[in-house]
Amino acid sequence: MLVPRRSRSPAVRTVCLSFRAVDSVNVAVYKASRLIMSKLPVEGKASSSKVSHWVEPSFGELCGGSRLKLPSSKDVARRDVSWVDKHSPRTQGDLAVHKKKIEEVETWLKLHTCNGLEKAGAILLLTGPSGCGKTATLQVLTRELGYQVQEWSNPCSVSEFNTEQSYLQTFDPESRFSSYSGSSQIAVFQEFLLRAHKYNCLQMLGESHASAKKIILIEEFPNQFYRRPTCLHDILRRFVRTGRCPLVLIVSDSLSGDGNSRLLIPKDIQEELGICNISFNPVAPTSMMKVLNRIVTHEASKSGGRISIPNKATLELLCTGSSGDIRNAINNLQFSFTGRAQNKKSSSSGRGTSKARSKSKSAKASDKQDDTQAVGGRDVSLFLFRALGKILYCKRNSGETWEPRLPAHLSRHHRDMLLVEPELVVEKSHMSAELFNLYLQQNYIDFFSDIDDVAQASEYLSDADFLTADWNTQATMRDYSSSVATRGVMYANSARARADSQAFVGFRPLHKPHWLLIHKKHRENCQAARSLFVSFCLTPVSLQTELLPYLAHLTNPMRNQGQITFIQDVGQLPLKTYSGR
């Protein structure tokens, strides 16, 4: 029943007036938006009918659903496609991977699938730095062998709540029932492995008949596995027992060797589950040059003169800057020469009569720029043994450079200028200062010919070790420690003080520090002492240094065989005699 206007209370009148004010504001905003839309240029209206919708604007409901526009599909098709996808390898000849690595992967795939029946629980681990061709090799081989690949992708749980309304409906605080049903990434991963090796792939419309041979590919791992690798180990153990098709794991590591493969799948798990590990090396410069030449030649032939084939020095610079990453090299190649083609096209109209003179100058400038830097180049890294060789072989500059002369009584300290900067070599090796100093201390003696030089180099190494002894200043003094060790070893080698008098050293094999083996043995002994002698309330170090040497001289029949073996190994020092000591 309607209330007459005169009989309304003051509160009701106030509410009615507020509603009227809101309505008037909405009408004003609607009229203003319509006026703004009517003032738009005609070109925008004409072109808007040919493009698709994108994002809802702020006045979407008032303006009758007007939206921002995207370029048409024709405009998108005209844009350059990524050269990495466009020139992806189709055959084994297109791969920039060593033939032996391709044969190893192909042999493993053929060995674990015979007559269309996969051998249960077989796992292959492909490791190597990013962009070395692990995934491309597997894709090419599975395509040639007729395998179906089921690949795991990490799920994105955020996509379930597209709007705020769907989020509120799911998490309703006033409702006694919650429609949210979530599961961890580990549970989803386990379900994927179960379904992947239990059921065959569906045959889609337009596809050929489904192949009986199938492999499971995992290149992305849930983040929880990096925090708890034991969960992944348990899943792999279950797959080895119940799996019906091969499983391929691809893990990318860094060039320094400190990668995810050691964390996710260590050596003991590989030996326990019989995992075959094939390690890929960075792409060789010769193989990368062939791929880049093929891509540039193909693109230049179809560009109508917009892209010119670069010289050999430019391609070598791109190969060097990519550090063995073929994907990075192709992206840099596309970024470099498509940009040059656009600049060439935009500047061709304003050259005029001075085209001949400016051409030589621009060519020299571009060549100079190519020699100094690579477009999009990565941080250049050095392999460990190559970095050690630069320090131990201590090559010096043989050219005549001006340098201050030392007095006569200090002439023995004169050294020619170094060809490398030791601090930069350590930085490019991607190793800690302590570990790099350990490698130097293990291998420096073979490169010295004078015992006095060896004594002087050992003093510098001792000083470098002392700089990082205190854990309070270890992080700060780490760089100074590596600088003292590397420069001290290079300076102490007086036989290589001058470039013109350096004797030929030849090849010297480099070895791993013995400290690593001793440290590993120490950790194993501490774990064994903690597990075998649980009843003794002592630390592992106290057990090995105080209690076990005492128990070694006693005969207690209550000890088990494991304790007796450990006491004989740790509690007694070997009484061996060495000739010449």
Coordinates of N, CA, C and O in Angstrom, one line a residue, residues 164-310:
E164 N 34.9 -11.3 -8.4 CA 34.7 -11.2 -6.9 C 33.5 -11.9 -6.5 O 33.4 -12.4 -5.4
Q165 N 32.4 -12.0 -7.3 CA 31.2 -12.6 -6.9 C 31.4 -14.1 -6.7 O 30.9 -14.7 -5.8
S166 N 32.2 -14.8 -7.6 CA 32.5 -16.2 -7.5 C 33.3 -16.5 -6.2 O 33.1 -17.5 -5.6
Y167 N 34.2 -15.6 -5.9 CA 35.0 -15.7 -4.7 C 34.1 -15.6 -3.4 O 34.2 -16.4 -2.5
L168 N 33.1 -14.7 -3.4 CA 32.2 -14.5 -2.3 C 31.3 -15.7 -2.2 O 30.9 -16.1 -1.1
Q169 N 30.8 -16.2 -3.3 CA 29.9 -17.4 -3.2 C 30.6 -18.6 -2.7 O 30.1 -19.4 -2.0
T170 N 31.9 -18.7 -3.0 CA 32.7 -19.9 -2.5 C 33.0 -19.8 -1.0 O 32.8 -20.7 -0.3
F171 N 33.5 -18.6 -0.6 CA 33.8 -18.4 0.8 C 32.7 -17.5 1.5 O 32.9 -16.3 1.6
D172 N 31.6 -18.0 1.7 CA 30.5 -17.3 2.4 C 30.6 -17.4 3.9 O 30.4 -18.5 4.4
P173 N 30.9 -16.3 4.6 CA 31.1 -16.5 6.1 C 29.8 -16.8 6.8 O 29.8 -17.4 7.9
E174 N 28.6 -16.5 6.2 CA 27.3 -16.8 6.9 C 26.8 -18.2 6.6 O 25.8 -18.6 7.2
S175 N 27.4 -18.8 5.6 CA 26.9 -20.2 5.3 C 27.6 -21.2 6.1 O 28.8 -21.1 6.4
R176 N 26.8 -22.3 6.4 CA 27.4 -23.4 7.2 C 28.1 -24.4 6.3 O 28.8 -25.3 6.8
F177 N 27.9 -24.2 5.0 CA 28.5 -25.2 4.1 C 29.5 -24.4 3.2 O 29.2 -23.3 2.8
S178 N 30.6 -25.0 2.9 CA 31.7 -24.3 2.1 C 31.8 -25.2 0.9 O 32.0 -26.4 0.9
S179 N 31.7 -24.5 -0.3 CA 31.9 -25.2 -1.6 C 33.3 -25.3 -2.0 O 33.5 -25.8 -3.1
Y180 N 34.2 -24.8 -1.2 CA 35.6 -24.8 -1.7 C 36.2 -26.2 -1.4 O 36.1 -26.8 -0.3
S181 N 36.8 -26.8 -2.4 CA 37.4 -28.1 -2.3 C 38.8 -28.0 -3.0 O 38.9 -27.9 -4.2
G182 N 39.8 -27.8 -2.2 CA 41.2 -27.7 -2.7 C 42.1 -28.9 -2.4 O 41.8 -29.6 -1.4
S183 N 43.1 -29.1 -3.1 CA 44.1 -30.1 -2.9 C 45.5 -29.6 -3.2 O 45.6 -28.7 -3.9
S184 N 46.4 -30.2 -2.5 CA 47.8 -29.7 -2.6 C 48.3 -30.1 -4.0 O 47.8 -31.0 -4.7
Q185 N 49.4 -29.5 -4.4 CA 50.1 -29.8 -5.6 C 50.6 -31.2 -5.6 O 50.7 -31.8 -6.7
I186 N 51.1 -31.7 -4.5 CA 51.6 -33.0 -4.4 C 50.5 -34.1 -4.7 O 50.7 -35.0 -5.5
A187 N 49.3 -33.8 -4.2 CA 48.2 -34.7 -4.5 C 47.8 -34.7 -5.9 O 47.5 -35.7 -6.5
V188 N 47.8 -33.5 -6.5 CA 47.4 -33.4 -7.9 C 48.5 -34.1 -8.8 O 48.2 -34.7 -9.8
F189 N 49.7 -33.9 -8.4 CA 50.8 -34.6 -9.1 C 50.7 -36.1 -9.1 O 50.9 -36.8 -10.1
Q190 N 50.4 -36.6 -7.9 CA 50.2 -38.1 -7.8 C 49.1 -38.6 -8.6 O 49.2 -39.6 -9.3
E191 N 48.0 -37.8 -8.6 CA 46.8 -38.2 -9.4 C 47.2 -38.2 -10.9 O 46.7 -39.0 -11.7
F192 N 48.0 -37.2 -11.3 CA 48.4 -37.1 -12.8 C 49.2 -38.4 -13.1 O 49.0 -39.0 -14.2
L193 N 50.2 -38.7 -12.3 CA 51.0 -39.9 -12.6 C 50.1 -41.2 -12.7 O 50.3 -42.0 -13.6
L194 N 49.2 -41.3 -11.8 CA 48.3 -42.5 -11.8 C 47.5 -42.5 -13.0 O 47.4 -43.6 -13.7
R195 N 46.9 -41.4 -13.4 CA 46.0 -41.4 -14.6 C 46.9 -41.6 -15.9 O 46.4 -42.2 -16.9
A196 N 48.1 -40.9 -15.9 CA 48.9 -40.9 -17.1 C 49.4 -42.3 -17.5 O 49.3 -42.7 -18.7
H197 N 49.8 -43.1 -16.5 CA 50.3 -44.5 -16.9 C 49.2 -45.5 -16.8 O 49.5 -46.7 -17.2
K198 N 48.0 -45.2 -16.4 CA 46.9 -46.1 -16.3 C 46.0 -46.1 -17.5 O 45.5 -47.1 -18.0
Y199 N 45.8 -44.8 -18.0 CA 44.9 -44.7 -19.1 C 45.6 -44.1 -20.4 O 46.6 -43.4 -20.2
N200 N 45.1 -44.5 -21.5 CA 45.6 -44.0 -22.8 C 45.1 -42.6 -23.1 O 44.1 -42.1 -22.5
C201 N 45.8 -41.9 -24.0 CA 45.4 -40.6 -24.4 C 44.1 -40.7 -25.3 O 43.9 -41.6 -26.0
L202 N 43.2 -39.6 -25.2 CA 42.0 -39.6 -26.0 C 42.4 -39.2 -27.4 O 43.3 -38.3 -27.6
Q203 N 41.7 -39.8 -28.4 CA 41.9 -39.5 -29.8 C 41.0 -38.3 -30.2 O 39.8 -38.5 -30.2
M204 N 41.5 -37.2 -30.5 CA 40.8 -36.0 -30.8 C 40.3 -36.1 -32.3 O 40.9 -36.8 -33.1
L205 N 39.3 -35.3 -32.6 CA 38.8 -35.2 -34.0 C 39.9 -34.6 -34.9 O 40.4 -33.6 -34.7
G206 N 40.1 -35.3 -36.0 CA 41.1 -34.9 -37.0 C 42.5 -35.4 -36.8 O 43.4 -35.3 -37.6
E207 N 42.7 -36.1 -35.7 CA 44.0 -36.7 -35.4 C 44.1 -38.1 -36.0 O 43.0 -38.8 -36.1
S208 N 45.3 -38.6 -36.2 CA 45.5 -39.9 -36.7 C 45.2 -40.9 -35.6 O 45.0 -40.5 -34.4
H209 N 45.3 -42.2 -35.9 CA 45.1 -43.2 -34.8 C 46.1 -43.1 -33.7 O 47.3 -42.7 -33.9
A210 N 45.6 -43.3 -32.5 CA 46.5 -43.1 -31.3 C 47.5 -44.2 -31.3 O 47.3 -45.4 -31.5
S211 N 48.7 -43.8 -31.0 CA 49.9 -44.7 -30.9 C 49.8 -45.5 -29.6 O 49.4 -45.0 -28.5
A212 N 50.3 -46.7 -29.6 CA 50.3 -47.6 -28.4 C 51.5 -47.2 -27.5 O 51.5 -47.5 -26.4
K213 N 52.5 -46.5 -28.1 CA 53.7 -46.2 -27.3 C 53.5 -44.8 -26.7 O 53.1 -43.9 -27.4
K214 N 53.8 -44.7 -25.4 CA 53.6 -43.4 -24.7 C 54.6 -43.2 -23.7 O 55.1 -44.2 -23.1
I215 N 55.0 -42.0 -23.4 CA 55.9 -41.6 -22.4 C 55.3 -40.5 -21.6 O 54.5 -39.7 -22.1
I216 N 55.7 -40.3 -20.3 CA 55.3 -39.2 -19.5 C 56.5 -38.3 -19.3 O 57.6 -38.7 -19.0
L217 N 56.2 -37.0 -19.6 CA 57.2 -35.9 -19.5 C 56.9 -35.0 -18.3 O 55.8 -34.5 -18.2
I218 N 57.9 -34.8 -17.5 CA 57.8 -33.8 -16.4 C 59.0 -32.9 -16.5 O 60.1 -33.3 -16.3
E219 N 58.7 -31.6 -16.8 CA 59.7 -30.6 -16.9 C 59.5 -29.5 -15.8 O 60.5 -28.8 -15.4
E220 N 58.3 -29.4 -15.3 CA 58.0 -28.5 -14.2 C 57.7 -29.3 -13.0 O 56.9 -30.2 -13.0
F221 N 58.3 -28.9 -11.9 CA 58.1 -29.6 -10.6 C 57.3 -28.7 -9.7 O 57.6 -27.5 -9.6
P222 N 56.4 -29.2 -8.9 CA 55.7 -28.4 -7.8 C 56.7 -27.8 -6.9 O 57.8 -28.4 -6.6
N223 N 56.4 -26.6 -6.4 CA 57.4 -25.9 -5.5 C 57.6 -26.7 -4.2 O 58.7 -26.5 -3.6
Q224 N 56.7 -27.5 -3.8 CA 56.8 -28.2 -2.5 C 58.0 -29.2 -2.6 O 58.6 -29.6 -1.6
F225 N 58.3 -29.7 -3.8 CA 59.3 -30.7 -3.9 C 60.7 -30.1 -3.6 O 61.6 -30.8 -3.2
Y226 N 60.8 -28.8 -3.9 CA 62.1 -28.1 -3.6 C 62.3 -27.9 -2.1 O 63.5 -27.9 -1.7
R227 N 61.2 -27.8 -1.4 CA 61.3 -27.7 0.1 C 61.4 -29.1 0.7 O 62.1 -29.2 1.8
R228 N 60.7 -30.1 0.2 CA 60.7 -31.4 0.7 C 61.0 -32.4 -0.4 O 60.0 -33.0 -1.0
P229 N 62.2 -32.6 -0.8 CA 62.5 -33.6 -1.9 C 62.1 -35.0 -1.6 O 61.9 -35.8 -2.5
T230 N 62.0 -35.3 -0.3 CA 61.6 -36.7 0.1 C 60.2 -37.1 -0.4 O 60.0 -38.3 -0.7
C231 N 59.4 -36.1 -0.6 CA 58.0 -36.4 -1.1 C 58.1 -36.9 -2.6 O 57.4 -37.8 -3.0
L232 N 59.0 -36.2 -3.3 CA 59.2 -36.6 -4.7 C 59.8 -38.0 -4.8 O 59.5 -38.9 -5.6
H233 N 60.7 -38.3 -3.9 CA 61.4 -39.6 -3.8 C 60.4 -40.7 -3.6 O 60.4 -41.8 -4.2
D234 N 59.4 -40.5 -2.6 CA 58.4 -41.5 -2.3 C 57.5 -41.7 -3.6 O 57.1 -42.9 -3.8
I235 N 57.2 -40.7 -4.2 CA 56.3 -40.8 -5.4 C 57.0 -41.6 -6.5 O 56.4 -42.5 -7.2
L236 N 58.3 -41.3 -6.7 CA 59.1 -42.0 -7.7 C 59.2 -43.5 -7.4 O 59.2 -44.4 -8.2
R237 N 59.4 -43.8 -6.1 CA 59.5 -45.2 -5.7 C 58.2 -46.0 -6.0 O 58.2 -47.1 -6.4
R238 N 57.1 -45.3 -5.8 CA 55.8 -45.9 -6.1 C 55.6 -46.1 -7.6 O 55.0 -47.1 -8.0
F239 N 56.1 -45.1 -8.3 CA 56.0 -45.2 -9.8 C 56.8 -46.4 -10.3 O 56.4 -47.1 -11.3
V240 N 58.0 -46.6 -9.8 CA 58.9 -47.7 -10.2 C 58.2 -49.0 -10.0 O 58.3 -49.9 -10.9
R241 N 57.4 -49.2 -9.0 CA 56.7 -50.4 -8.7 C 55.5 -50.6 -9.5 O 55.2 -51.7 -9.9
T242 N 54.8 -49.5 -9.8 CA 53.4 -49.7 -10.5 C 53.4 -49.1 -11.8 O 52.3 -49.2 -12.5
G243 N 54.4 -48.4 -12.3 CA 54.3 -47.7 -13.6 C 54.3 -48.6 -14.7 O 54.8 -49.7 -14.7
R244 N 53.6 -48.2 -15.8 CA 53.4 -49.0 -17.0 C 54.0 -48.4 -18.2 O 54.0 -49.0 -19.3
C245 N 54.6 -47.2 -18.1 CA 55.2 -46.6 -19.3 C 56.4 -45.8 -18.8 O 56.5 -45.4 -17.6
P246 N 57.3 -45.5 -19.7 CA 58.5 -44.7 -19.2 C 58.2 -43.3 -18.8 O 57.2 -42.7 -19.2
L247 N 59.0 -42.8 -17.9 CA 58.9 -41.5 -17.3 C 60.2 -40.7 -17.6 O 61.3 -41.2 -17.3
V248 N 60.1 -39.5 -18.2 CA 61.2 -38.7 -18.5 C 61.2 -37.4 -17.6 O 60.2 -36.7 -17.7
L249 N 62.2 -37.1 -16.9 CA 62.4 -36.0 -16.1 C 63.4 -35.1 -16.7 O 64.5 -35.5 -17.0
I250 N 63.1 -33.8 -16.8 CA 64.0 -32.8 -17.4 C 64.3 -31.7 -16.3 O 63.3 -31.1 -15.9
V251 N 65.5 -31.6 -15.9 CA 65.9 -30.7 -14.9 C 67.1 -29.8 -15.4 O 68.1 -30.3 -15.9
S252 N 66.9 -28.5 -15.4 CA 67.9 -27.5 -15.9 C 68.8 -27.1 -14.7 O 68.3 -26.8 -13.6
D253 N 70.1 -27.2 -15.0 CA 71.1 -26.8 -14.0 C 71.8 -25.6 -14.5 O 71.7 -25.2 -15.6
S254 N 72.6 -25.0 -13.6 CA 73.5 -23.9 -13.9 C 74.8 -24.4 -14.5 O 75.2 -25.6 -14.4
L255 N 75.6 -23.5 -15.1 CA 76.8 -23.9 -15.7 C 77.9 -24.2 -14.7 O 78.8 -25.0 -14.9
S256 N 77.7 -23.7 -13.4 CA 78.7 -24.1 -12.4 C 78.5 -25.4 -11.8 O 79.3 -25.9 -11.0
G257 N 77.4 -26.1 -12.1 CA 77.1 -27.4 -11.6 C 76.2 -27.5 -10.4 O 75.7 -28.5 -10.0
D258 N 76.0 -26.3 -9.7 CA 75.1 -26.2 -8.6 C 73.7 -26.1 -9.1 O 73.2 -24.9 -9.3
G259 N 73.0 -27.1 -9.3 CA 71.7 -27.0 -9.9 C 70.6 -27.8 -9.1 O 70.8 -28.2 -8.0
N260 N 69.4 -27.9 -9.7 CA 68.3 -28.5 -9.1 C 68.4 -30.0 -9.1 O 67.7 -30.7 -8.3
S261 N 69.1 -30.6 -10.0 CA 69.1 -32.1 -10.1 C 69.7 -32.7 -8.8 O 69.3 -33.8 -8.3
R262 N 70.7 -32.1 -8.2 CA 71.3 -32.6 -7.0 C 70.3 -32.5 -5.8 O 70.4 -33.3 -4.9
L263 N 69.5 -31.5 -5.8 CA 68.6 -31.3 -4.7 C 67.4 -32.2 -4.9 O 66.9 -32.9 -4.0
L264 N 66.8 -32.3 -6.1 CA 65.6 -33.1 -6.3 C 65.9 -34.5 -6.4 O 65.2 -35.3 -5.7
I265 N 66.9 -34.9 -7.2 CA 67.2 -36.3 -7.4 C 68.7 -36.6 -7.2 O 69.5 -36.5 -8.1
P266 N 69.1 -36.8 -6.0 CA 70.6 -37.0 -5.7 C 71.0 -38.3 -6.2 O 70.2 -39.1 -6.7
K267 N 72.3 -38.6 -6.1 CA 72.9 -39.8 -6.7 C 72.4 -41.0 -6.0 O 72.2 -42.1 -6.7
D268 N 72.2 -41.0 -4.7 CA 71.7 -42.2 -4.0 C 70.3 -42.6 -4.4 O 70.1 -43.8 -4.6
I269 N 69.5 -41.6 -4.7 CA 68.1 -42.0 -5.2 C 68.2 -42.5 -6.7 O 67.5 -43.4 -7.0
Q270 N 69.1 -42.0 -7.5 CA 69.3 -42.5 -8.8 C 69.8 -43.9 -8.8 O 69.3 -44.8 -9.6
E271 N 70.7 -44.3 -7.9 CA 71.2 -45.7 -7.8 C 70.1 -46.6 -7.3 O 69.9 -47.7 -7.7
E272 N 69.3 -46.1 -6.3 CA 68.3 -46.9 -5.7 C 67.2 -47.3 -6.7 O 66.7 -48.4 -6.8
L273 N 66.7 -46.3 -7.5 CA 65.6 -46.5 -8.4 C 66.1 -46.9 -9.8 O 65.2 -47.0 -10.7
G274 N 67.4 -46.9 -10.1 CA 67.8 -47.3 -11.4 C 67.6 -46.2 -12.4 O 67.2 -46.5 -13.6
I275 N 67.7 -45.0 -12.0 CA 67.4 -43.8 -13.0 C 68.6 -43.6 -13.9 O 69.7 -43.5 -13.4
C276 N 68.3 -43.6 -15.2 CA 69.4 -43.3 -16.1 C 69.5 -41.8 -16.3 O 68.6 -41.1 -16.6
N277 N 70.7 -41.3 -16.0 CA 71.0 -39.8 -16.1 C 71.8 -39.5 -17.3 O 73.0 -40.0 -17.4
I278 N 71.3 -38.7 -18.2 CA 72.0 -38.3 -19.4 C 72.2 -36.8 -19.3 O 71.3 -36.0 -19.3
S279 N 73.5 -36.3 -19.1 CA 73.8 -34.9 -18.9 C 74.1 -34.3 -20.3 O 75.0 -34.8 -21.0
F280 N 73.5 -33.1 -20.6 CA 73.8 -32.4 -21.8 C 74.7 -31.3 -21.5 O 74.7 -30.6 -20.4
N281 N 75.6 -31.0 -22.4 CA 76.6 -29.9 -22.3 C 76.0 -28.7 -23.0 O 75.1 -28.8 -23.9
P282 N 76.6 -27.5 -22.7 CA 76.2 -26.3 -23.5 C 76.4 -26.5 -25.0 O 77.4 -27.2 -25.4
V283 N 75.7 -25.8 -25.8 CA 75.8 -26.0 -27.3 C 77.1 -25.4 -27.7 O 77.6 -24.3 -27.3
A284 N 77.8 -26.2 -28.5 CA 79.1 -25.8 -29.0 C 79.0 -24.6 -30.0 O 78.0 -24.5 -30.7
P285 N 80.0 -23.7 -30.0 CA 79.9 -22.5 -30.9 C 79.8 -22.9 -32.4 O 79.1 -22.2 -33.1
T286 N 80.4 -24.0 -32.8 CA 80.3 -24.4 -34.2 C 78.9 -24.8 -34.6 O 78.4 -24.4 -35.6
S287 N 78.3 -25.6 -33.7 CA 76.9 -26.0 -33.9 C 75.9 -24.8 -33.9 O 75.0 -24.7 -34.7
M288 N 76.2 -23.9 -32.9 CA 75.3 -22.7 -32.8 C 75.5 -21.8 -34.1 O 74.5 -21.2 -34.5
M289 N 76.7 -21.7 -34.6 CA 76.9 -20.9 -35.8 C 76.1 -21.5 -37.0 O 75.5 -20.7 -37.8
K290 N 76.1 -22.8 -37.1 CA 75.3 -23.4 -38.2 C 73.9 -23.1 -38.1 O 73.2 -22.8 -39.1
V291 N 73.3 -23.2 -36.9 CA 71.9 -22.9 -36.7 C 71.6 -21.4 -37.0 O 70.6 -21.1 -37.7
L292 N 72.4 -20.5 -36.5 CA 72.1 -19.1 -36.7 C 72.3 -18.8 -38.2 O 71.5 -17.9 -38.7
N293 N 73.3 -19.3 -38.9 CA 73.4 -19.1 -40.3 C 72.2 -19.6 -41.1 O 71.7 -18.9 -42.0
R294 N 71.7 -20.7 -40.7 CA 70.5 -21.3 -41.5 C 69.3 -20.4 -41.2 O 68.5 -20.1 -42.2
I295 N 69.1 -19.9 -40.0 CA 67.9 -19.1 -39.7 C 68.0 -17.7 -40.4 O 67.0 -17.3 -41.0
V296 N 69.2 -17.1 -40.4 CA 69.3 -15.8 -41.0 C 69.2 -15.9 -42.5 O 68.6 -15.0 -43.2
T297 N 69.7 -16.9 -43.1 CA 69.6 -17.1 -44.6 C 68.2 -17.3 -45.0 O 67.7 -16.7 -46.0
H298 N 67.4 -18.1 -44.2 CA 66.0 -18.3 -44.5 C 65.2 -17.0 -44.3 O 64.3 -16.7 -45.2
E299 N 65.5 -16.3 -43.3 CA 64.7 -15.0 -43.0 C 65.1 -13.9 -44.0 O 64.2 -13.2 -44.5
A300 N 66.4 -13.9 -44.4 CA 66.8 -12.8 -45.4 C 66.2 -13.1 -46.8 O 65.9 -12.2 -47.5
S301 N 66.0 -14.4 -47.1 CA 65.5 -14.7 -48.4 C 64.0 -14.3 -48.5 O 63.5 -14.1 -49.6
K302 N 63.3 -14.3 -47.4 CA 61.9 -14.0 -47.4 C 61.5 -12.6 -46.9 O 60.3 -12.2 -46.9
S303 N 62.5 -11.8 -46.6 CA 62.3 -10.5 -46.1 C 62.2 -9.4 -47.2 O 61.8 -8.3 -46.9
G304 N 62.6 -9.8 -48.4 CA 62.6 -8.8 -49.5 C 63.6 -7.7 -49.3 O 63.4 -6.5 -49.7
G305 N 64.8 -8.0 -48.8 CA 65.8 -7.1 -48.6 C 65.8 -6.3 -47.3 O 66.7 -5.5 -47.0
R306 N 64.8 -6.5 -46.5 CA 64.7 -5.8 -45.2 C 65.8 -6.3 -44.2 O 66.2 -5.6 -43.3
I307 N 66.1 -7.6 -44.3 CA 67.1 -8.2 -43.4 C 68.3 -8.7 -44.2 O 68.1 -9.4 -45.2
S308 N 69.5 -8.2 -43.9 CA 70.7 -8.6 -44.6 C 71.4 -9.6 -43.7 O 71.4 -9.6 -42.5
I309 N 72.1 -10.5 -44.4 CA 72.9 -11.5 -43.7 C 74.1 -10.9 -43.0 O 74.9 -10.2 -43.6
P310 N 74.2 -11.1 -41.7 CA 75.3 -10.4 -41.0 C 76.7 -11.1 -41.3 O 76.7 -12.2 -41.8

